[in-house]
CSV table of C-alpha atoms in Angstrom, one decimal:
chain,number,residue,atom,x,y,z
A,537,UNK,CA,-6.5,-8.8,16.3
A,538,UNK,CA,-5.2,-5.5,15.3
A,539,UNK,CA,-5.2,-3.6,12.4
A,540,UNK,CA,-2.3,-0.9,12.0
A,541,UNK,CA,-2.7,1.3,9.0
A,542,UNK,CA,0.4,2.6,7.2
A,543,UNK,CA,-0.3,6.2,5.9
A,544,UNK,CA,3.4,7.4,5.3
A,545,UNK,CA,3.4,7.0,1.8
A,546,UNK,CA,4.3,9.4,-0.9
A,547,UNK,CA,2.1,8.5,-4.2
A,548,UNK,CA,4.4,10.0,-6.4
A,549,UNK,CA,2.4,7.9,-9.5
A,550,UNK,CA,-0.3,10.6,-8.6
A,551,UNK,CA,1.5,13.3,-9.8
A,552,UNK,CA,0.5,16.2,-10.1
A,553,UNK,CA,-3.0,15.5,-7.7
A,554,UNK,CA,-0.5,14.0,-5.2
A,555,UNK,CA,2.3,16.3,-3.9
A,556,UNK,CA,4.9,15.3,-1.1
A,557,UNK,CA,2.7,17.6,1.2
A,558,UNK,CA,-0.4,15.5,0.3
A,559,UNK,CA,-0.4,12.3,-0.9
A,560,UNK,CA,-3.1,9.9,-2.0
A,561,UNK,CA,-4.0,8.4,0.9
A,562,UNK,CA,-5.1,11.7,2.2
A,563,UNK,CA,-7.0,12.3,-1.1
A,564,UNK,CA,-10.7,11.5,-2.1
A,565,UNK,CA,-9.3,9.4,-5.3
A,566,UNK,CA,-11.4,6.3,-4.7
A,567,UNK,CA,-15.0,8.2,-3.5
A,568,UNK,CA,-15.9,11.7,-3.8
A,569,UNK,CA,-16.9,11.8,0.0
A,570,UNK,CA,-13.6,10.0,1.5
A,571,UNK,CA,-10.4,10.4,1.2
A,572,UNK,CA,-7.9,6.8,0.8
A,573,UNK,CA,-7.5,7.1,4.5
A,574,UNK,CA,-11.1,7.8,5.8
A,575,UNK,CA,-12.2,5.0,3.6
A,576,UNK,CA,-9.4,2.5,4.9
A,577,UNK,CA,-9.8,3.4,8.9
A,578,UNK,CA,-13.9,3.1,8.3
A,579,UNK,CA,-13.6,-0.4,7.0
A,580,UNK,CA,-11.7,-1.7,10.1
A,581,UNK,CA,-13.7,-0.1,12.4
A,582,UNK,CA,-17.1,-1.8,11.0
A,583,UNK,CA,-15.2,-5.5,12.2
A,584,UNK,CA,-13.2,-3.9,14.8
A,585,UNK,CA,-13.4,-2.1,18.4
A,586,UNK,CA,-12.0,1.7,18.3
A,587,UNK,CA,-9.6,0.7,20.7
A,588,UNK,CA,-7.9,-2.0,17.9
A,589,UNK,CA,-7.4,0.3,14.7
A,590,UNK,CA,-4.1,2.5,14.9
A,591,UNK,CA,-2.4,4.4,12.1
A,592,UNK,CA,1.1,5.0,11.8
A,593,UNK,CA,2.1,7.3,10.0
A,594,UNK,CA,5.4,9.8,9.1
A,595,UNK,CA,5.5,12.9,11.7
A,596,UNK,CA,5.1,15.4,8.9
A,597,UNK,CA,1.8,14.1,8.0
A,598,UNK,CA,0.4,13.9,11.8
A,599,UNK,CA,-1.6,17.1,11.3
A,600,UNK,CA,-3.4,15.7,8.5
A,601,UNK,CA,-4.1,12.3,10.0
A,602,UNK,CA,-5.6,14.5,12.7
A,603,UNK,CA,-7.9,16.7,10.8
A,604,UNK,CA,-9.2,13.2,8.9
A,605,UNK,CA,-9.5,11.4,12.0
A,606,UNK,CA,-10.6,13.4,14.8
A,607,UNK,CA,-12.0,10.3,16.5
A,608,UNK,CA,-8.8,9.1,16.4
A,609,UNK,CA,-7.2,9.1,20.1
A,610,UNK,CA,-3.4,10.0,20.3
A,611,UNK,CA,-2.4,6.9,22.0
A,612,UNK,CA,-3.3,5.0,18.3
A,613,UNK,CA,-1.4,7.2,16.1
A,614,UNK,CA,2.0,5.3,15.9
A,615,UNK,CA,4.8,8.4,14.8
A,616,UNK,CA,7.8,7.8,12.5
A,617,UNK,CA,10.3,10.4,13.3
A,618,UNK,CA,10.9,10.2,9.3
A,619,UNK,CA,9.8,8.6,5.6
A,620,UNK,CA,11.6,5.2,5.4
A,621,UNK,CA,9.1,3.4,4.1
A,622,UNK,CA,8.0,-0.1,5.3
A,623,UNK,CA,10.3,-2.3,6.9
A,624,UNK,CA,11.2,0.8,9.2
A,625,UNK,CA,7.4,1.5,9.5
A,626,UNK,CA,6.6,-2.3,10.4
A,627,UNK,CA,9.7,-2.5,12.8
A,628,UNK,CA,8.5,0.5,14.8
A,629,UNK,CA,5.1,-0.9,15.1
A,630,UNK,CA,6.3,-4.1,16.3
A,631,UNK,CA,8.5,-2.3,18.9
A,632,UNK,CA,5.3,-0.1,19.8
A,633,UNK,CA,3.2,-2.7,21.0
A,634,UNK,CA,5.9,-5.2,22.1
A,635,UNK,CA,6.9,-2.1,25.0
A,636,UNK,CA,2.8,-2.4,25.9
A,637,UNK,CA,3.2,-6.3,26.1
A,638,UNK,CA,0.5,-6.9,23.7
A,639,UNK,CA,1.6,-9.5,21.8
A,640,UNK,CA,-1.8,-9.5,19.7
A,641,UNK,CA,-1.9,-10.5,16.0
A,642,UNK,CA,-1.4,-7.6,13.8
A,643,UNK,CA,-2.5,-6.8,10.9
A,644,UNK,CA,-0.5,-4.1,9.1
A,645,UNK,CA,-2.4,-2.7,6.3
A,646,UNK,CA,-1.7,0.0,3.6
A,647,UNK,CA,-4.0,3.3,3.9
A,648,UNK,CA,-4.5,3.6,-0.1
A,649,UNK,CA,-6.4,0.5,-1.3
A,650,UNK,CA,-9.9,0.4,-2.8
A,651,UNK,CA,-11.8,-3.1,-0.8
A,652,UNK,CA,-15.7,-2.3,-0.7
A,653,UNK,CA,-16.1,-5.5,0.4
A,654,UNK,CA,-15.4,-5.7,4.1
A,655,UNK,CA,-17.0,-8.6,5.1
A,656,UNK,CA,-15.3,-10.8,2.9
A,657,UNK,CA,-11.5,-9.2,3.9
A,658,UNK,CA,-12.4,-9.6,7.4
A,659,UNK,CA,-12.7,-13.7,6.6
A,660,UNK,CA,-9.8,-14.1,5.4
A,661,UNK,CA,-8.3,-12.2,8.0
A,662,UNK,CA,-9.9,-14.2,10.8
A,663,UNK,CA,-8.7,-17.5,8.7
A,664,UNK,CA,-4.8,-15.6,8.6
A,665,UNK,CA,-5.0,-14.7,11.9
A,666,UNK,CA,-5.6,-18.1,13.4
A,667,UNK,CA,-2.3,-19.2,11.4
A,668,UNK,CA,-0.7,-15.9,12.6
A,669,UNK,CA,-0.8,-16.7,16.6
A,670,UNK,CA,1.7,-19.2,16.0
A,671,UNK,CA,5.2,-18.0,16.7
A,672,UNK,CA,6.9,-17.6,13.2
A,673,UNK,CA,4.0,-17.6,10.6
A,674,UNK,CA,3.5,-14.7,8.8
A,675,UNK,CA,0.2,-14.4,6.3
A,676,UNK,CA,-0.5,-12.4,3.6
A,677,UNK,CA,-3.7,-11.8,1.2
A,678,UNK,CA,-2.8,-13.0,-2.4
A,679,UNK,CA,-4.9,-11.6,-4.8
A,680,UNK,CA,-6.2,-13.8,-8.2
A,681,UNK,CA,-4.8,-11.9,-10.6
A,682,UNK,CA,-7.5,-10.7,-13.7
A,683,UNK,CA,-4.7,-9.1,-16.1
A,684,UNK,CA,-1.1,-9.0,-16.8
A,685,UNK,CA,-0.4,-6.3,-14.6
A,686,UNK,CA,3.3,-5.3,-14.3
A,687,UNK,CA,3.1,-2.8,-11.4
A,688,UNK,CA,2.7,-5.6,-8.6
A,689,UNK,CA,4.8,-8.2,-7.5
A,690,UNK,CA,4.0,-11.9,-7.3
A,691,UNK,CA,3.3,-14.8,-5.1
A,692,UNK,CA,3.8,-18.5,-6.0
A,693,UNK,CA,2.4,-20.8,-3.9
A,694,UNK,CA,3.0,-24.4,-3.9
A,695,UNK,CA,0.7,-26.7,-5.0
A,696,UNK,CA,1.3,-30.0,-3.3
A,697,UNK,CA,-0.3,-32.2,-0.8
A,698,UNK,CA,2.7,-33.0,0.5
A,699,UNK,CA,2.8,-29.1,1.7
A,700,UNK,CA,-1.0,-28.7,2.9
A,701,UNK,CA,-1.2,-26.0,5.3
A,702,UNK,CA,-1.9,-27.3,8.7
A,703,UNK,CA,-3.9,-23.9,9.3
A,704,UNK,CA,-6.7,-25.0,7.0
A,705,UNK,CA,-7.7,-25.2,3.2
A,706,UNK,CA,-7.4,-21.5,2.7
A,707,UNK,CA,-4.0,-20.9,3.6
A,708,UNK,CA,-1.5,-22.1,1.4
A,709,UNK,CA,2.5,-22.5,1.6
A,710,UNK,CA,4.6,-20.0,-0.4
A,711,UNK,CA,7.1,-21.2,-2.4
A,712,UNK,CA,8.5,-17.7,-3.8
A,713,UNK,CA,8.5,-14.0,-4.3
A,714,UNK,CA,8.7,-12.8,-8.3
A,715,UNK,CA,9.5,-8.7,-8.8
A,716,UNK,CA,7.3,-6.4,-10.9
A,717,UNK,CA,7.3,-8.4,-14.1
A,718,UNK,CA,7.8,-7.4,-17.8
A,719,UNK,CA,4.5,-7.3,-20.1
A,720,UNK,CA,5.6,-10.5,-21.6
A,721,UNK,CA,6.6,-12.2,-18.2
A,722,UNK,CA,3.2,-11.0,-16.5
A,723,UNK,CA,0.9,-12.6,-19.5
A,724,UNK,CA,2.8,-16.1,-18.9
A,725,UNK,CA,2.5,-15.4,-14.7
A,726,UNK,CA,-1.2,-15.2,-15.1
A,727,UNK,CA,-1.7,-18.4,-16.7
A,728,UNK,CA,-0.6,-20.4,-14.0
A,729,UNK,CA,-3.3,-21.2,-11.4
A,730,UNK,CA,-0.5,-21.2,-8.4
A,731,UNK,CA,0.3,-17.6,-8.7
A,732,UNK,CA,-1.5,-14.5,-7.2
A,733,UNK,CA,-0.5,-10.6,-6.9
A,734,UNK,CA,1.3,-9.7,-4.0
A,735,UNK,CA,-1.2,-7.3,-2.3
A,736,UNK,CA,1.1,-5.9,0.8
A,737,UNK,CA,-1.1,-7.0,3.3
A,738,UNK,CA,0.3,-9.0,6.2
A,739,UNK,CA,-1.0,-10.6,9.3
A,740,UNK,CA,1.9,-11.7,12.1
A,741,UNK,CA,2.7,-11.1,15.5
A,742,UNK,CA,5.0,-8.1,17.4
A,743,UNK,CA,7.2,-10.9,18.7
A,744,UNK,CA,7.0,-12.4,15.0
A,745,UNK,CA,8.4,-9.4,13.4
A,746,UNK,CA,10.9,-8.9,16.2
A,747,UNK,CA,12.5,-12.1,15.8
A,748,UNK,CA,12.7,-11.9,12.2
A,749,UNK,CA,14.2,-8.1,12.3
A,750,UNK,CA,16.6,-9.4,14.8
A,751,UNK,CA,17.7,-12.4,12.3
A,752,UNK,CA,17.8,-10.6,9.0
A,753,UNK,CA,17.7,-6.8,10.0
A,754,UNK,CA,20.1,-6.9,13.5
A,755,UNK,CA,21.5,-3.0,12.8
A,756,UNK,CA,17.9,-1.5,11.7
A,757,UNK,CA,16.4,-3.5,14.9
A,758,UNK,CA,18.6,-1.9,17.6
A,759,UNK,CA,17.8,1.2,17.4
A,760,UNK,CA,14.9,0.8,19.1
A,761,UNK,CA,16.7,0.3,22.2
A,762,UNK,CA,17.8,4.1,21.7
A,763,UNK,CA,17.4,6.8,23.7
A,764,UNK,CA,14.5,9.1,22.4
A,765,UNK,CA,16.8,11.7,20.6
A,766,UNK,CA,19.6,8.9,19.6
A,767,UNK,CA,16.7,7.3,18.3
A,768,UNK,CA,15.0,10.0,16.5
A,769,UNK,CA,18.4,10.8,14.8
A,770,UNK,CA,19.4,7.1,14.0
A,771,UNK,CA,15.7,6.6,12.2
A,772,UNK,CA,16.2,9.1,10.1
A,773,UNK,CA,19.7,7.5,8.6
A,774,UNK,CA,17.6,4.1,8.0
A,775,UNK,CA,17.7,3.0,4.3
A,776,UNK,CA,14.7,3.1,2.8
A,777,UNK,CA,13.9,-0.5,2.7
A,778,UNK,CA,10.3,-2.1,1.6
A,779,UNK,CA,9.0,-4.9,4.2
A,780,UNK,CA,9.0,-7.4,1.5
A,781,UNK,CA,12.5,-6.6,0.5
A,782,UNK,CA,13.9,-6.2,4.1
A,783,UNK,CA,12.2,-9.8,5.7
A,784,UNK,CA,9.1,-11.1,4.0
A,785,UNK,CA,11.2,-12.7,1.1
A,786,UNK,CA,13.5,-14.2,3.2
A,787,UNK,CA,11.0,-16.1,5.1
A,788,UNK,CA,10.4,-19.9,5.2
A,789,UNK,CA,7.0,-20.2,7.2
A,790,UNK,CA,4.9,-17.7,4.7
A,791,UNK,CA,2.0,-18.6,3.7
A,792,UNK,CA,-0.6,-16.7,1.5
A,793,UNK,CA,-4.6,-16.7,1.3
A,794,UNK,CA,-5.7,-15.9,-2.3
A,795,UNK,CA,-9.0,-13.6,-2.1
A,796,UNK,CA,-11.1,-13.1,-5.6
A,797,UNK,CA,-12.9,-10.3,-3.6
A,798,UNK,CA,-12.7,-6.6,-5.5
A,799,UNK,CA,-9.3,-5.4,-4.5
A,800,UNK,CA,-6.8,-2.4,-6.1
A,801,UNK,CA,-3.9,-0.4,-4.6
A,802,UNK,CA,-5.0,2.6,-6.7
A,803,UNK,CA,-1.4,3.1,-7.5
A,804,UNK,CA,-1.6,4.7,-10.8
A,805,UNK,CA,-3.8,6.9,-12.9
A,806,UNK,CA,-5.7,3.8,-14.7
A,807,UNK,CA,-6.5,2.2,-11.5
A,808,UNK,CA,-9.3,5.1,-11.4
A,809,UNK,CA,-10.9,3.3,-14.4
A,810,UNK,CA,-11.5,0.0,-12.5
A,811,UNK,CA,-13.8,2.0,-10.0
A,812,UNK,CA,-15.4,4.8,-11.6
A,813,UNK,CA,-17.4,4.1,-15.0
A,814,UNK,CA,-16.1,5.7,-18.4
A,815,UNK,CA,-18.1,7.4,-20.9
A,816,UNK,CA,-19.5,6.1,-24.3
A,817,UNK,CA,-16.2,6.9,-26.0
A,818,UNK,CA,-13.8,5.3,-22.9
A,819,UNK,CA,-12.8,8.3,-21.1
A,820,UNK,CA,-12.5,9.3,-17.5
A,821,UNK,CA,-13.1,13.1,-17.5
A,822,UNK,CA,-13.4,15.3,-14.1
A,823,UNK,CA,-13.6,19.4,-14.2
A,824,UNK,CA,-14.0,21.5,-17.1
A,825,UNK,CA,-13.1,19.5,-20.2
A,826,UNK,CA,-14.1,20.0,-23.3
A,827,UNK,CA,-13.2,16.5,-25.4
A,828,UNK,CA,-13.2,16.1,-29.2
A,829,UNK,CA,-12.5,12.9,-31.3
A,830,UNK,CA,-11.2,12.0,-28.1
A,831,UNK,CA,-11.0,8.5,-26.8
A,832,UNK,CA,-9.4,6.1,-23.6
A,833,UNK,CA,-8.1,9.1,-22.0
A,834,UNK,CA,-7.8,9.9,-18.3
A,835,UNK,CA,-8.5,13.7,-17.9
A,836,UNK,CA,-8.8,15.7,-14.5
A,837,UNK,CA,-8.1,19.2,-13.6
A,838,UNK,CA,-8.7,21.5,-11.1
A,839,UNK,CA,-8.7,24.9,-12.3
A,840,UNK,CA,-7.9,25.5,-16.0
A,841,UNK,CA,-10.4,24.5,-18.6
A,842,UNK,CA,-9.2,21.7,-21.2
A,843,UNK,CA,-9.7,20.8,-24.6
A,844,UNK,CA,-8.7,17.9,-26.5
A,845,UNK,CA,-8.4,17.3,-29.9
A,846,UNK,CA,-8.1,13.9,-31.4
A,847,UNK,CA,-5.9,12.3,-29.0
A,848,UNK,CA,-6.4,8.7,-27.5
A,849,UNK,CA,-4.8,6.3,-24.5
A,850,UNK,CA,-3.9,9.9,-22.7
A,851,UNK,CA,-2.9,10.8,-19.3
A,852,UNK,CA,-3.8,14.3,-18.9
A,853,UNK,CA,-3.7,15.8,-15.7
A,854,UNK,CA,-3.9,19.4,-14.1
A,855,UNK,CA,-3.2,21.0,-10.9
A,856,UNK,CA,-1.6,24.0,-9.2
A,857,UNK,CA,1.4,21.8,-8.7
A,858,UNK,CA,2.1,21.3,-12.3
A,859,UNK,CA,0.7,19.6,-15.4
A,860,UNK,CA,1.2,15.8,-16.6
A,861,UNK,CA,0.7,14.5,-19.9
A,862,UNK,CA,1.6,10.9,-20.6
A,863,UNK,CA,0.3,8.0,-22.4
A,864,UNK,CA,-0.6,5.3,-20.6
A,865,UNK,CA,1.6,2.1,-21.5
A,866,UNK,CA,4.0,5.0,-19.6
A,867,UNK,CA,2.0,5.6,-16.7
A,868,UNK,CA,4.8,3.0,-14.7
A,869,UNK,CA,7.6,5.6,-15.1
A,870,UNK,CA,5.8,8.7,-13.6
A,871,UNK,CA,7.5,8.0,-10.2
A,872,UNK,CA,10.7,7.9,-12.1
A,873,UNK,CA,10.4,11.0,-14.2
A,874,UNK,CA,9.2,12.5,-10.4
A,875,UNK,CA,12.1,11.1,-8.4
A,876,UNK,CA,14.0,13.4,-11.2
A,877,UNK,CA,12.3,16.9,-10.7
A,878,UNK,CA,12.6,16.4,-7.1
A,879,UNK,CA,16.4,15.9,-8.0
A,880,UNK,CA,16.3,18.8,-10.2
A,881,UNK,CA,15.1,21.4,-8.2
A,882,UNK,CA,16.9,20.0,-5.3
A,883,UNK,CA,20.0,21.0,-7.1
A,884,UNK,CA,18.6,24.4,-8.9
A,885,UNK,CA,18.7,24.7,-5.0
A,886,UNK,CA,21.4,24.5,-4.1
């Protein structure tokens, strides 16, 4: 088996701690002495050879890969030419080790999710990967949900004996996808003992992923047939497409194994308050902050001092790239109000 790690993301939820030029995954958010990335690599490399863990990850970000990694050898840094995000990511893996004719189960994780415990993922990735060497399975971790969280997709499984997975007790047929729920729709999703978060974790094969790019995603699949610079050129124009999007909910032989393991994307400010412990009156506090009738707040910064006066359910952040305040039923629309800044100076620009 093989683990791939995808580190090309942008964490724009992390704003302003995570910039375009460093994201999360290259951040300590999840341990003071690791960044996302460190912590990710390390946990494959306690169940797996050196010569099995790779990381892909966009060319712009190749330096810092390297200064995180130095153990990491060249030949297991897979390069995007460009940000597309995963179904470009996952094709280019597939067509990496498919021209090295290994044909080895993959696992193709992302770089900024907080798992301490390793021996437990690495069972149910032994259990998916022995469903995964068949031709045409794909597996993915389902994780019991323990709120009604609308920032992650969905997994329904069906629960029938009639559709027992031949690959064992654990793995279990899926009968559909749901999108990032409403509050309301999330509470109701939870209740059901069939349904599990989607945790973007897959295990398949090269020649798996091939022949499903070929069937649903023909145009962004023949690229890789390109010259090097037709290539280059033709990657960058790829839409940017999510894996689950692109191919994984089109699938009919997709299976899921539900884990109850400690898992979190750390995708959003709160997430922080899962792992680290709060103080007597709820908050999160890190630098110099000076708090008063102050309560369920999230406060970080990294040069100015801060006080607060009787505020509650904040989202205070501050950085040399800019300061956020938010509350927190709004943390969601961060990448939103982002995507428009970006757009905004882009045209100030121009």
């Amino acid at each position: 088996m093989i683990a791939v790690i995808m580190a090309g993301g942008k964490g724009t939820r992390f704003w302003p701690r995570s910039t375009v030029t460093k994201p999360k995954q290259f951040l300590t958010l999840a341990s003071e002495e690791a960044t996302m990335l460190q912590q990710t690599y390390a946990r494959f490399r306690t169940c797996l050879p050196e010569e099995d863990v790779y990381v892909a990850v966009s060319e712009n970000y190749l330096p810092i890969v390297k200064e995180q990694l130095p153990e990491l050898a060249d030949n297991r840094i897979i390069i995007e030419p460009d940000q597309r995000d995963t179904a470009p990511c996952i094709a280019l893996t597939a067509s990496f080790f498919l021209r090295l004719e290994r044909d080895d189960v993959l696992v193709t994780a992302p770089s900024d999710q907080y798992i301490p415990e390793t021996e437990e993922l690495m069972e149910a990735l032994r259990a998916a990967e022995h469903a995964a060497k068949t031709d045409g399975v794909v597996v993915t971790l389902g994780i019991v949900p323990t709120r009604a969280e609308t920032g992650y997709g969905y997994i329904e499984t069906i629960e029938s004996d009639e559709y027992s997975s031949k690959y064992g007790e654990r793995v279990k047929a899926v009968k559909a996808f749901i999108e990032k729920p409403t509050k309301e729709k999330a509470e109701k999703l939870i209740e059901l003992p069939n349904m599990y978060w989607n945790s973007g974790i897959f295990i398949w094969k090269p020649s798996t992923i091939a022949s499903y790019m070929m069937k649903f995603q023909p145009q962004m699949w023949s690229i890789f047939d390109l010259k090097e610079e037709e290539f280059r050129l033709s990657y960058s124009k790829l839409p940017k497409l999510s894996i689950d999007y692109a191919l994984v909910e089109k699938l009919d032989r997709l299976y899921t194994i539900p884990i109850e393991f400690i898992w979190d994307d750390v995708g959003t400010w709160t997430s922080l308050e899962r792992i680290f412990s709060t103080d007597g009156d709820g908050n999160l506090m890190l630098g110099q902050i000076y708090p008063f009738a102050t309560r369920n707040s999230i406060i970080y910064t990294e040069q100015q001092r801060i006080v607060t006066i009787g505020v509650e359910d904040l989202i205070i952040v501050s950085t040399a790239e800019g300061l956020l305040i938010c509350r927190k039923s709004d943390e969601q629309s961060v990448k939103n109000a982002i995507a428009a800044l970006d757009t905004d100076q882009e045209g100030r620009q121009t």
